[in-house]
């Protein structure tokens, strides 16, 4: 177990009901954690074995007929660290137990269906941790800012998302929604750092700067989306993400707490253990 | 870089052309590696950063229009360590860059198609490392031993596999085929260990012992499959796997060498770097 009590962190990050003002949330803070970068990195490493154990229990539960899954939804502006979170935090557990989906602009086939069609197809099988790098929320974020759908359709989607997530929750999925919250200044620094490093040019897309120029519209779209879809069964968390170590620790802790809440033991044998041992110890020479 | 020269390892594990006698290959050996368990575990950890760097280059290449992928095929008797390899070795790289598929007994829908149908669907997208935990080889292994298909159909499959793998290779995929080779005595020990540990019962399946009783038939089916499908473009490796640390190091090294052979630099920017820097430094206040 971690030397730092992390229980405060999850509740600190949970967005309360009602309107949300993102500009009032310090992107450089470390709410619920009383330590520096070194402490935070150590605390995440400390979480690793626990996370791996809890993930394996979930996997075992799925094999034994359980219906539980985790769905971790990562949203945030470009460079907010969705990829880094996957590497540093999701990378702490067995890759067999994780199903990662990165959503890009929808294909023509995907656009021909309801916006939740491709999302539903990407849901994790029982026993797995599903991670969405971007998600159905793009359909009320970029779709709203760029007017990719009529206002009435955008409006409809908030309710459709709530109904869809409620159904998931009822089926045994714990939905953890996270907005990785960086400042515009931090994004600028990260984009410039990509430009300054030849080995990072492939990560840079001039289109990201076009989106950046719409920063206030995106912040507003996030505020609306978070307020409208911040339900008890699928709550939102805003993660201050200027500090990469805090972002990683925060997501790791949310994952840990969600897995712990399943309170899973190990599946009981559905066979006669003594008989199986006998079969092996008494076996005739093979062949 | 590793303190141990590992280059010998890949060539030692490569199965030479012609008939193969698995009983002549020591399952407890560590060919090509002159060190003990501690050295082997350290050598694998040393490989980690290199592996992660090479995997990221492959991923970047895929984003930039490259066609390369890796397909790592893991085969072996139950308890031979396919899952452990995934955790310990594949877990060293970014989970976003890996696509793992575990093949079970085919579903009725899958059985209605050619045996390669479901395999083709599971191929990794460009830029990714695909890992098959079991594979199309089950269709000439258990299918042969259990007579799940007529002999003529089994016979046809070796050629079909070679043609299919040759096409993959021509499209830019490096196919790495590994048989994790354990002794029957080691398997017995591992099965008994699962029975002795309540937290491992979920991994135990009485059916595994039914298959174990057909050990010689399986070894023969492996020998035939390996000989018939051991091509230059998709060669087989037999990995002595009684020592878990050696198994992990061996697969890590094969993966490392395959990625190195792509000799990938970082993609060049397809935009004007100076102009993009200017856009960011000269930008008007956002909003």
PDB file of C-alpha atoms in Angstrom, chain A residues 56-57 59-61 63-64 82-84 86-87 90-91 93-96 98-100 102 104 133 184 187-188 191-192 195-207 209-210 212-216 266-273 276-283 286-287, chain B residues 56-57 59-61 63-64 82-84 86-87 90-91 93-96 98-100 102 104 133 184 187-188 191-192 195-207 209-210 212-216 266-273 276-283 286-287:
ATOM      1  CA  UNK A  56      -6.133  -9.747 -12.130  1.00  0.00           C
ATOM      2  CA  UNK A  57      -9.063 -10.271  -9.760  1.00  0.00           C
ATOM      3  CA  UNK A  59      -9.990 -10.652 -15.058  1.00  0.00           C
ATOM      4  CA  UNK A  60     -10.525 -13.809 -12.994  1.00  0.00           C
ATOM      5  CA  UNK A  61     -14.047 -12.674 -12.119  1.00  0.00           C
ATOM      6  CA  UNK A  63     -13.531 -15.783 -16.572  1.00  0.00           C
ATOM      7  CA  UNK A  64     -15.738 -17.128 -13.794  1.00  0.00           C
ATOM      8  CA  UNK A  82      -4.034  11.118 -22.737  1.00  0.00           C
ATOM      9  CA  UNK A  83      -1.226   9.098 -24.317  1.00  0.00           C
ATOM     10  CA  UNK A  84       1.154   9.687 -21.449  1.00  0.00           C
ATOM     11  CA  UNK A  86      -1.859   5.270 -20.966  1.00  0.00           C
ATOM     12  CA  UNK A  87       1.887   4.655 -20.956  1.00  0.00           C
ATOM     13  CA  UNK A  90      -2.474   1.888 -17.625  1.00  0.00           C
ATOM     14  CA  UNK A  91       0.980   0.403 -18.401  1.00  0.00           C
ATOM     15  CA  UNK A  93      -1.241  -3.558 -15.274  1.00  0.00           C
ATOM     16  CA  UNK A  94      -1.123  -6.690 -17.410  1.00  0.00           C
ATOM     17  CA  UNK A  95      -1.666  -5.658 -21.051  1.00  0.00           C
ATOM     18  CA  UNK A  96      -3.953  -8.686 -21.507  1.00  0.00           C
ATOM     19  CA  UNK A  98      -6.715  -3.808 -20.941  1.00  0.00           C
ATOM     20  CA  UNK A  99      -8.557  -2.835 -24.115  1.00  0.00           C
ATOM     21  CA  UNK A 100      -7.521   0.605 -25.403  1.00  0.00           C
ATOM     22  CA  UNK A 102      -8.284   5.670 -29.670  1.00  0.00           C
ATOM     23  CA  UNK A 104     -10.306   9.529 -34.474  1.00  0.00           C
ATOM     24  CA  UNK A 133      -8.607   7.840 -25.649  1.00  0.00           C
ATOM     25  CA  UNK A 184      -3.561  27.263 -22.678  1.00  0.00           C
ATOM     26  CA  UNK A 187      -0.387  23.594 -24.169  1.00  0.00           C
ATOM     27  CA  UNK A 188       1.619  26.260 -25.992  1.00  0.00           C
ATOM     28  CA  UNK A 191       3.407  22.263 -28.727  1.00  0.00           C
ATOM     29  CA  UNK A 192       6.607  24.328 -28.963  1.00  0.00           C
ATOM     30  CA  UNK A 195       8.451  21.574 -32.697  1.00  0.00           C
ATOM     31  CA  UNK A 196      11.865  21.894 -31.067  1.00  0.00           C
ATOM     32  CA  UNK A 197      12.487  18.143 -31.087  1.00  0.00           C
ATOM     33  CA  UNK A 198      12.965  16.295 -34.402  1.00  0.00           C
ATOM     34  CA  UNK A 199      11.930  13.019 -32.785  1.00  0.00           C
ATOM     35  CA  UNK A 200       8.569  14.551 -31.804  1.00  0.00           C
ATOM     36  CA  UNK A 201       7.565  16.130 -35.115  1.00  0.00           C
ATOM     37  CA  UNK A 202       5.361  13.131 -35.949  1.00  0.00           C
ATOM     38  CA  UNK A 203       3.225  13.993 -32.936  1.00  0.00           C
ATOM     39  CA  UNK A 204       2.652  17.525 -34.165  1.00  0.00           C
ATOM     40  CA  UNK A 205      -0.318  18.347 -36.340  1.00  0.00           C
ATOM     41  CA  UNK A 206      -0.871  21.888 -37.624  1.00  0.00           C
ATOM     42  CA  UNK A 207      -4.587  21.227 -37.194  1.00  0.00           C
ATOM     43  CA  UNK A 209      -3.228  24.847 -33.532  1.00  0.00           C
ATOM     44  CA  UNK A 210      -6.445  25.498 -35.442  1.00  0.00           C
ATOM     45  CA  UNK A 212      -6.220  25.757 -30.047  1.00  0.00           C
ATOM     46  CA  UNK A 213      -7.435  29.027 -31.538  1.00  0.00           C
ATOM     47  CA  UNK A 214     -10.925  27.956 -30.453  1.00  0.00           C
ATOM     48  CA  UNK A 215      -9.774  27.365 -26.857  1.00  0.00           C
ATOM     49  CA  UNK A 216     -12.564  29.358 -25.128  1.00  0.00           C
ATOM     50  CA  UNK A 266     -10.744 -15.102  -6.143  1.00  0.00           C
ATOM     51  CA  UNK A 267     -13.241 -17.363  -7.930  1.00  0.00           C
ATOM     52  CA  UNK A 268     -13.932 -20.661  -6.190  1.00  0.00           C
ATOM     53  CA  UNK A 269     -12.909 -23.837  -8.008  1.00  0.00           C
ATOM     54  CA  UNK A 270     -15.804 -25.331  -9.993  1.00  0.00           C
ATOM     55  CA  UNK A 271     -14.050 -28.719  -9.969  1.00  0.00           C
ATOM     56  CA  UNK A 272     -12.931 -31.209  -7.314  1.00  0.00           C
ATOM     57  CA  UNK A 273      -9.465 -30.025  -6.310  1.00  0.00           C
ATOM     58  CA  UNK A 276      -7.613 -33.269  -9.907  1.00  0.00           C
ATOM     59  CA  UNK A 277      -4.521 -33.519  -7.729  1.00  0.00           C
ATOM     60  CA  UNK A 278      -5.001 -37.288  -7.651  1.00  0.00           C
ATOM     61  CA  UNK A 279      -5.321 -37.451 -11.427  1.00  0.00           C
ATOM     62  CA  UNK A 280      -1.978 -35.711 -11.813  1.00  0.00           C
ATOM     63  CA  UNK A 281      -0.063 -37.583  -9.143  1.00  0.00           C
ATOM     64  CA  UNK A 282      -1.424 -40.987 -10.174  1.00  0.00           C
ATOM     65  CA  UNK A 283      -1.079 -40.519 -13.913  1.00  0.00           C
ATOM     66  CA  UNK A 286       2.538 -40.194 -20.970  1.00  0.00           C
ATOM     67  CA  UNK A 287       2.698 -41.714 -24.413  1.00  0.00           C
TER      68      UNK A 287
ATOM     69  CA  UNK B  56       7.567   4.092 -30.567  1.00  0.00           C
ATOM     70  CA  UNK B  57       9.501   4.408 -33.837  1.00  0.00           C
ATOM     71  CA  UNK B  59       4.190   3.497 -34.116  1.00  0.00           C
ATOM     72  CA  UNK B  60       5.439   6.820 -35.538  1.00  0.00           C
ATOM     73  CA  UNK B  61       6.242   5.105 -38.844  1.00  0.00           C
ATOM     74  CA  UNK B  63       1.263   7.290 -38.373  1.00  0.00           C
ATOM     75  CA  UNK B  64       3.477   8.643 -41.153  1.00  0.00           C
ATOM     76  CA  UNK B  82       2.095 -17.472 -22.959  1.00  0.00           C
ATOM     77  CA  UNK B  83       0.329 -15.241 -20.445  1.00  0.00           C
ATOM     78  CA  UNK B  84       3.469 -14.692 -18.380  1.00  0.00           C
ATOM     79  CA  UNK B  86       2.692 -11.058 -22.267  1.00  0.00           C
ATOM     80  CA  UNK B  87       2.867  -9.632 -18.757  1.00  0.00           C
ATOM     81  CA  UNK B  90       5.112  -7.300 -23.968  1.00  0.00           C
ATOM     82  CA  UNK B  91       4.329  -5.264 -20.824  1.00  0.00           C
ATOM     83  CA  UNK B  93       6.287  -1.371 -24.186  1.00  0.00           C
ATOM     84  CA  UNK B  94       3.529   1.233 -24.412  1.00  0.00           C
ATOM     85  CA  UNK B  95       0.169  -0.604 -24.256  1.00  0.00           C
ATOM     86  CA  UNK B  96      -1.146   1.685 -27.021  1.00  0.00           C
ATOM     87  CA  UNK B  98       0.279  -3.473 -28.801  1.00  0.00           C
ATOM     88  CA  UNK B  99      -2.749  -5.442 -29.972  1.00  0.00           C
ATOM     89  CA  UNK B 100      -3.135  -8.750 -28.115  1.00  0.00           C
ATOM     90  CA  UNK B 102      -6.205 -14.599 -27.286  1.00  0.00           C
ATOM     91  CA  UNK B 104     -10.181 -19.693 -27.860  1.00  0.00           C
ATOM     92  CA  UNK B 133      -1.846 -15.954 -27.690  1.00  0.00           C
ATOM     93  CA  UNK B 184       5.822 -32.738 -19.278  1.00  0.00           C
ATOM     94  CA  UNK B 187       3.822 -28.838 -16.753  1.00  0.00           C
ATOM     95  CA  UNK B 188       2.807 -31.288 -14.019  1.00  0.00           C
ATOM     96  CA  UNK B 191      -0.602 -27.625 -12.749  1.00  0.00           C
ATOM     97  CA  UNK B 192      -0.086 -28.933  -9.199  1.00  0.00           C
ATOM     98  CA  UNK B 195      -4.187 -26.646  -7.475  1.00  0.00           C
ATOM     99  CA  UNK B 196      -2.233 -25.857  -4.313  1.00  0.00           C
ATOM    100  CA  UNK B 197      -3.060 -22.151  -4.446  1.00  0.00           C
ATOM    101  CA  UNK B 198      -6.648 -20.953  -3.926  1.00  0.00           C
ATOM    102  CA  UNK B 199      -5.884 -17.726  -5.797  1.00  0.00           C
ATOM    103  CA  UNK B 200      -4.878 -19.747  -8.878  1.00  0.00           C
ATOM    104  CA  UNK B 201      -7.831 -22.132  -9.113  1.00  0.00           C
ATOM    105  CA  UNK B 202      -9.500 -19.949 -11.734  1.00  0.00           C
ATOM    106  CA  UNK B 203      -6.557 -20.633 -14.038  1.00  0.00           C
ATOM    107  CA  UNK B 204      -6.996 -24.379 -13.733  1.00  0.00           C
ATOM    108  CA  UNK B 205      -9.165 -26.259 -16.164  1.00  0.00           C
ATOM    109  CA  UNK B 206      -9.663 -30.024 -15.835  1.00  0.00           C
ATOM    110  CA  UNK B 207      -9.695 -30.143 -19.631  1.00  0.00           C
ATOM    111  CA  UNK B 209      -5.226 -32.540 -18.055  1.00  0.00           C
ATOM    112  CA  UNK B 210      -7.202 -34.292 -20.798  1.00  0.00           C
ATOM    113  CA  UNK B 212      -1.891 -33.380 -21.224  1.00  0.00           C
ATOM    114  CA  UNK B 213      -2.716 -37.063 -21.559  1.00  0.00           C
ATOM    115  CA  UNK B 214      -2.186 -36.623 -25.291  1.00  0.00           C
ATOM    116  CA  UNK B 215       1.278 -35.082 -24.762  1.00  0.00           C
ATOM    117  CA  UNK B 216       3.159 -37.236 -27.306  1.00  0.00           C
ATOM    118  CA  UNK B 266      11.796   9.353 -36.916  1.00  0.00           C
ATOM    119  CA  UNK B 267       9.345  10.581 -39.565  1.00  0.00           C
ATOM    120  CA  UNK B 268      10.249  13.923 -41.115  1.00  0.00           C
ATOM    121  CA  UNK B 269       7.836  16.812 -40.545  1.00  0.00           C
ATOM    122  CA  UNK B 270       5.332  17.208 -43.397  1.00  0.00           C
ATOM    123  CA  UNK B 271       4.733  20.828 -42.372  1.00  0.00           C
ATOM    124  CA  UNK B 272       6.857  23.992 -42.145  1.00  0.00           C
ATOM    125  CA  UNK B 273       8.379  23.852 -38.667  1.00  0.00           C
ATOM    126  CA  UNK B 276       4.324  26.625 -37.060  1.00  0.00           C
ATOM    127  CA  UNK B 277       6.631  28.012 -34.374  1.00  0.00           C
ATOM    128  CA  UNK B 278       5.816  31.515 -35.617  1.00  0.00           C
ATOM    129  CA  UNK B 279       2.081  30.825 -35.470  1.00  0.00           C
ATOM    130  CA  UNK B 280       2.387  29.851 -31.832  1.00  0.00           C
ATOM    131  CA  UNK B 281       4.740  32.590 -30.695  1.00  0.00           C
ATOM    132  CA  UNK B 282       2.836  35.341 -32.566  1.00  0.00           C
ATOM    133  CA  UNK B 283      -0.656  34.224 -31.657  1.00  0.00           C
ATOM    134  CA  UNK B 286      -7.135  33.282 -27.140  1.00  0.00           C
ATOM    135  CA  UNK B 287     -10.800  34.077 -26.811  1.00  0.00           C
TER     136      UNK B 287
END
